[in-house]
Amino acid sequence: KKEEKAEIEKTKPSEEELSFTASQMAEIIKKLQEEIGDIHFDYDKYDIRQEDLPTLKKVASYMQKYSKLRVIIEGHCDERGTNDYNFALGQKRANSAKQYLISLGIPSSKIDIISYGEEKPICTQQNDSCWQKKRRAHFVFIEEGK
């Protein structure tokens, strides 16, 4: 019972947050979209890399600070492999990021995942540099109820 109550208390908006207007929340989200970069993955992998932990911790920190925030984690791949394989790999990448955020105390109900596989490339060159940029999880912040 105590744990449930603590969990409920965590998800209640703060007094400060209750006074946020829609435009203030929109500004916070805009700032986050600019500040939070993508995390990247090694070829054919979906495990979180050490160098991406600070980004995930920053996402968790903002989500704890602003209880009205939700995040959609998009999983992306380079074009090597079949469409089906890349869709599944993108799903695993997004889910890896989600599971890490959950391990930091973010409720799973605040996190959605989607895979775009190779469908939304960030660049179009056929080289290692571009392929590395494509292997990513991208964070899209939205306000709860929007």
PDB file of C-alpha atoms in Angstrom:
ATOM      1  CA  LYS A   1       0.000   0.000   0.000  1.00  0.00           C
ATOM      2  CA  LYS A   2       2.722   2.422   0.952  1.00  0.00           C
ATOM      3  CA  GLU A   3       4.573   1.777  -2.331  1.00  0.00           C
ATOM      4  CA  GLU A   4       1.398   2.333  -4.344  1.00  0.00           C
ATOM      5  CA  LYS A   5       0.773   5.618  -2.538  1.00  0.00           C
ATOM      6  CA  ALA A   6       4.358   6.732  -3.179  1.00  0.00           C
ATOM      7  CA  GLU A   7       3.952   5.892  -6.880  1.00  0.00           C
ATOM      8  CA  ILE A   8       0.713   7.899  -7.043  1.00  0.00           C
ATOM      9  CA  GLU A   9       2.351  10.853  -5.254  1.00  0.00           C
ATOM     10  CA  LYS A  10       5.198  10.795  -7.804  1.00  0.00           C
ATOM     11  CA  THR A  11       2.790  11.126 -10.731  1.00  0.00           C
ATOM     12  CA  LYS A  12       0.759  13.993  -9.275  1.00  0.00           C
ATOM     13  CA  PRO A  13       1.554  17.354 -10.874  1.00  0.00           C
ATOM     14  CA  SER A  14       3.453  19.765  -8.653  1.00  0.00           C
ATOM     15  CA  GLU A  15       1.881  23.068  -7.607  1.00  0.00           C
ATOM     16  CA  GLU A  16       4.226  24.832 -10.003  1.00  0.00           C
ATOM     17  CA  GLU A  17       3.291  22.524 -12.839  1.00  0.00           C
ATOM     18  CA  LEU A  18      -0.440  22.958 -12.264  1.00  0.00           C
ATOM     19  CA  SER A  19       0.036  26.631 -12.958  1.00  0.00           C
ATOM     20  CA  PHE A  20       1.782  26.024 -16.315  1.00  0.00           C
ATOM     21  CA  THR A  21      -0.196  27.338 -19.216  1.00  0.00           C
ATOM     22  CA  ALA A  22      -0.465  25.361 -22.436  1.00  0.00           C
ATOM     23  CA  SER A  23       2.006  27.754 -24.072  1.00  0.00           C
ATOM     24  CA  GLN A  24       4.518  27.318 -21.216  1.00  0.00           C
ATOM     25  CA  MET A  25       4.272  23.530 -21.530  1.00  0.00           C
ATOM     26  CA  ALA A  26       4.745  23.877 -25.297  1.00  0.00           C
ATOM     27  CA  GLU A  27       7.912  25.928 -24.640  1.00  0.00           C
ATOM     28  CA  ILE A  28       9.257  23.279 -22.252  1.00  0.00           C
ATOM     29  CA  ILE A  29       8.630  20.582 -24.850  1.00  0.00           C
ATOM     30  CA  LYS A  30      10.270  22.665 -27.585  1.00  0.00           C
ATOM     31  CA  LYS A  31      13.336  23.171 -25.371  1.00  0.00           C
ATOM     32  CA  LEU A  32      13.559  19.446 -24.660  1.00  0.00           C
ATOM     33  CA  GLN A  33      13.289  18.560 -28.357  1.00  0.00           C
ATOM     34  CA  GLU A  34      16.258  20.829 -29.040  1.00  0.00           C
ATOM     35  CA  GLU A  35      18.291  19.709 -26.021  1.00  0.00           C
ATOM     36  CA  ILE A  36      17.817  15.922 -25.986  1.00  0.00           C
ATOM     37  CA  GLY A  37      19.749  14.247 -28.753  1.00  0.00           C
ATOM     38  CA  ASP A  38      19.334  10.812 -30.220  1.00  0.00           C
ATOM     39  CA  ILE A  39      21.066   7.795 -28.772  1.00  0.00           C
ATOM     40  CA  HIS A  40      22.872   5.528 -31.209  1.00  0.00           C
ATOM     41  CA  PHE A  41      23.444   1.816 -31.615  1.00  0.00           C
ATOM     42  CA  ASP A  42      26.163  -0.381 -33.005  1.00  0.00           C
ATOM     43  CA  TYR A  43      25.551  -2.278 -36.227  1.00  0.00           C
ATOM     44  CA  ASP A  44      22.912  -4.989 -35.815  1.00  0.00           C
ATOM     45  CA  LYS A  45      22.649  -4.280 -32.045  1.00  0.00           C
ATOM     46  CA  TYR A  46      20.044  -2.893 -29.705  1.00  0.00           C
ATOM     47  CA  ASP A  47      21.917  -2.689 -26.409  1.00  0.00           C
ATOM     48  CA  ILE A  48      22.372   0.735 -24.819  1.00  0.00           C
ATOM     49  CA  ARG A  49      25.918   2.074 -25.156  1.00  0.00           C
ATOM     50  CA  GLN A  50      27.743   3.601 -22.154  1.00  0.00           C
ATOM     51  CA  GLU A  51      28.119   6.950 -23.903  1.00  0.00           C
ATOM     52  CA  ASP A  52      24.319   7.209 -24.262  1.00  0.00           C
ATOM     53  CA  LEU A  53      23.511   6.730 -20.568  1.00  0.00           C
ATOM     54  CA  PRO A  54      23.748  10.476 -19.757  1.00  0.00           C
ATOM     55  CA  THR A  55      21.133  11.236 -22.434  1.00  0.00           C
ATOM     56  CA  LEU A  56      18.753   8.644 -21.027  1.00  0.00           C
ATOM     57  CA  LYS A  57      19.335   9.932 -17.497  1.00  0.00           C
ATOM     58  CA  LYS A  58      18.539  13.456 -18.690  1.00  0.00           C
ATOM     59  CA  VAL A  59      15.293  12.235 -20.280  1.00  0.00           C
ATOM     60  CA  ALA A  60      14.339  10.526 -17.008  1.00  0.00           C
ATOM     61  CA  SER A  61      15.207  13.628 -14.997  1.00  0.00           C
ATOM     62  CA  TYR A  62      12.955  15.871 -17.106  1.00  0.00           C
ATOM     63  CA  MET A  63      10.136  13.331 -17.024  1.00  0.00           C
ATOM     64  CA  GLN A  64      10.355  13.230 -13.230  1.00  0.00           C
ATOM     65  CA  LYS A  65      10.419  17.023 -13.035  1.00  0.00           C
ATOM     66  CA  TYR A  66       7.427  17.498 -15.358  1.00  0.00           C
ATOM     67  CA  SER A  67       4.767  14.901 -14.599  1.00  0.00           C
ATOM     68  CA  LYS A  68       2.665  15.997 -17.578  1.00  0.00           C
ATOM     69  CA  LEU A  69       5.399  14.850 -19.984  1.00  0.00           C
ATOM     70  CA  ARG A  70       5.152  11.705 -22.073  1.00  0.00           C
ATOM     71  CA  VAL A  71       7.770  10.450 -24.489  1.00  0.00           C
ATOM     72  CA  ILE A  72       7.529   8.526 -27.717  1.00  0.00           C
ATOM     73  CA  ILE A  73      10.735   6.653 -28.481  1.00  0.00           C
ATOM     74  CA  GLU A  74      11.277   6.065 -32.191  1.00  0.00           C
ATOM     75  CA  GLY A  75      13.540   3.190 -33.218  1.00  0.00           C
ATOM     76  CA  HIS A  76      15.480   3.647 -36.461  1.00  0.00           C
ATOM     77  CA  CYS A  77      17.870   1.529 -38.553  1.00  0.00           C
ATOM     78  CA  ASP A  78      20.089   1.887 -41.566  1.00  0.00           C
ATOM     79  CA  GLU A  79      18.882   0.315 -44.808  1.00  0.00           C
ATOM     80  CA  ARG A  80      21.041  -2.792 -44.657  1.00  0.00           C
ATOM     81  CA  GLY A  81      18.829  -5.832 -44.055  1.00  0.00           C
ATOM     82  CA  THR A  82      15.242  -6.563 -45.053  1.00  0.00           C
ATOM     83  CA  ASN A  83      12.382  -4.190 -44.222  1.00  0.00           C
ATOM     84  CA  ASP A  84      10.911  -6.725 -41.794  1.00  0.00           C
ATOM     85  CA  TYR A  85      14.239  -7.290 -40.050  1.00  0.00           C
ATOM     86  CA  ASN A  86      14.883  -3.558 -39.706  1.00  0.00           C
ATOM     87  CA  PHE A  87      11.368  -2.923 -38.405  1.00  0.00           C
ATOM     88  CA  ALA A  88      11.924  -5.569 -35.692  1.00  0.00           C
ATOM     89  CA  LEU A  89      15.391  -4.185 -34.875  1.00  0.00           C
ATOM     90  CA  GLY A  90      14.001  -0.634 -34.611  1.00  0.00           C
ATOM     91  CA  GLN A  91      11.368  -1.956 -32.189  1.00  0.00           C
ATOM     92  CA  LYS A  92      14.071  -3.616 -30.063  1.00  0.00           C
ATOM     93  CA  ARG A  93      16.118  -0.406 -30.012  1.00  0.00           C
ATOM     94  CA  ALA A  94      13.169   1.711 -28.897  1.00  0.00           C
ATOM     95  CA  ASN A  95      12.260  -0.905 -26.292  1.00  0.00           C
ATOM     96  CA  SER A  96      15.832  -0.969 -24.919  1.00  0.00           C
ATOM     97  CA  ALA A  97      15.622   2.770 -24.300  1.00  0.00           C
ATOM     98  CA  LYS A  98      12.159   2.354 -22.745  1.00  0.00           C
ATOM     99  CA  GLN A  99      13.342  -0.404 -20.401  1.00  0.00           C
ATOM    100  CA  TYR A 100      16.279   1.729 -19.270  1.00  0.00           C
ATOM    101  CA  LEU A 101      13.951   4.662 -18.507  1.00  0.00           C
ATOM    102  CA  ILE A 102      11.689   2.305 -16.548  1.00  0.00           C
ATOM    103  CA  SER A 103      14.740   1.142 -14.578  1.00  0.00           C
ATOM    104  CA  LEU A 104      15.294   4.810 -13.642  1.00  0.00           C
ATOM    105  CA  GLY A 105      11.773   5.039 -12.214  1.00  0.00           C
ATOM    106  CA  ILE A 106       9.745   6.340 -15.165  1.00  0.00           C
ATOM    107  CA  PRO A 107       6.328   4.629 -15.317  1.00  0.00           C
ATOM    108  CA  SER A 108       5.915   2.548 -18.476  1.00  0.00           C
ATOM    109  CA  SER A 109       2.547   4.260 -19.010  1.00  0.00           C
ATOM    110  CA  LYS A 110       4.459   7.495 -19.783  1.00  0.00           C
ATOM    111  CA  ILE A 111       6.512   5.895 -22.590  1.00  0.00           C
ATOM    112  CA  ASP A 112       5.361   4.783 -26.023  1.00  0.00           C
ATOM    113  CA  ILE A 113       7.577   3.163 -28.607  1.00  0.00           C
ATOM    114  CA  ILE A 114       7.371   2.945 -32.367  1.00  0.00           C
ATOM    115  CA  SER A 115       9.685   1.509 -34.985  1.00  0.00           C
ATOM    116  CA  TYR A 116      10.292   3.188 -38.295  1.00  0.00           C
ATOM    117  CA  GLY A 117      12.906   0.648 -39.338  1.00  0.00           C
ATOM    118  CA  GLU A 118      14.705   2.203 -42.289  1.00  0.00           C
ATOM    119  CA  GLU A 119      11.730   4.340 -43.383  1.00  0.00           C
ATOM    120  CA  LYS A 120      12.819   7.752 -42.029  1.00  0.00           C
ATOM    121  CA  PRO A 121      16.518   8.143 -42.813  1.00  0.00           C
ATOM    122  CA  ILE A 122      18.357  11.066 -41.257  1.00  0.00           C
ATOM    123  CA  CYS A 123      20.859  11.078 -44.159  1.00  0.00           C
ATOM    124  CA  THR A 124      21.116   9.364 -47.542  1.00  0.00           C
ATOM    125  CA  GLN A 125      24.792   8.599 -48.180  1.00  0.00           C
ATOM    126  CA  GLN A 126      25.907   4.976 -48.493  1.00  0.00           C
ATOM    127  CA  ASN A 127      28.796   5.072 -46.014  1.00  0.00           C
ATOM    128  CA  ASP A 128      29.651   4.158 -42.425  1.00  0.00           C
ATOM    129  CA  SER A 129      29.213   7.708 -41.127  1.00  0.00           C
ATOM    130  CA  CYS A 130      25.659   7.993 -42.438  1.00  0.00           C
ATOM    131  CA  TRP A 131      24.720   4.443 -41.447  1.00  0.00           C
ATOM    132  CA  GLN A 132      25.872   5.181 -37.870  1.00  0.00           C
ATOM    133  CA  LYS A 133      23.619   8.271 -37.707  1.00  0.00           C
ATOM    134  CA  LYS A 134      20.635   6.202 -38.852  1.00  0.00           C
ATOM    135  CA  ARG A 135      21.031   3.565 -36.120  1.00  0.00           C
ATOM    136  CA  ARG A 136      19.278   5.517 -33.392  1.00  0.00           C
ATOM    137  CA  ALA A 137      16.468   6.009 -30.955  1.00  0.00           C
ATOM    138  CA  HIS A 138      14.848   9.413 -31.243  1.00  0.00           C
ATOM    139  CA  PHE A 139      12.813  11.010 -28.437  1.00  0.00           C
ATOM    140  CA  VAL A 140       9.587  12.894 -29.118  1.00  0.00           C
ATOM    141  CA  PHE A 141       8.111  14.693 -26.114  1.00  0.00           C
ATOM    142  CA  ILE A 142       4.402  15.358 -25.820  1.00  0.00           C
ATOM    143  CA  GLU A 143       2.107  16.665 -23.114  1.00  0.00           C
ATOM    144  CA  GLU A 144      -0.068  14.088 -21.388  1.00  0.00           C
ATOM    145  CA  GLY A 145      -3.545  14.053 -22.886  1.00  0.00           C
ATOM    146  CA  LYS A 146      -2.429  15.622 -26.173  1.00  0.00           C
TER     147      LYS A 146
END
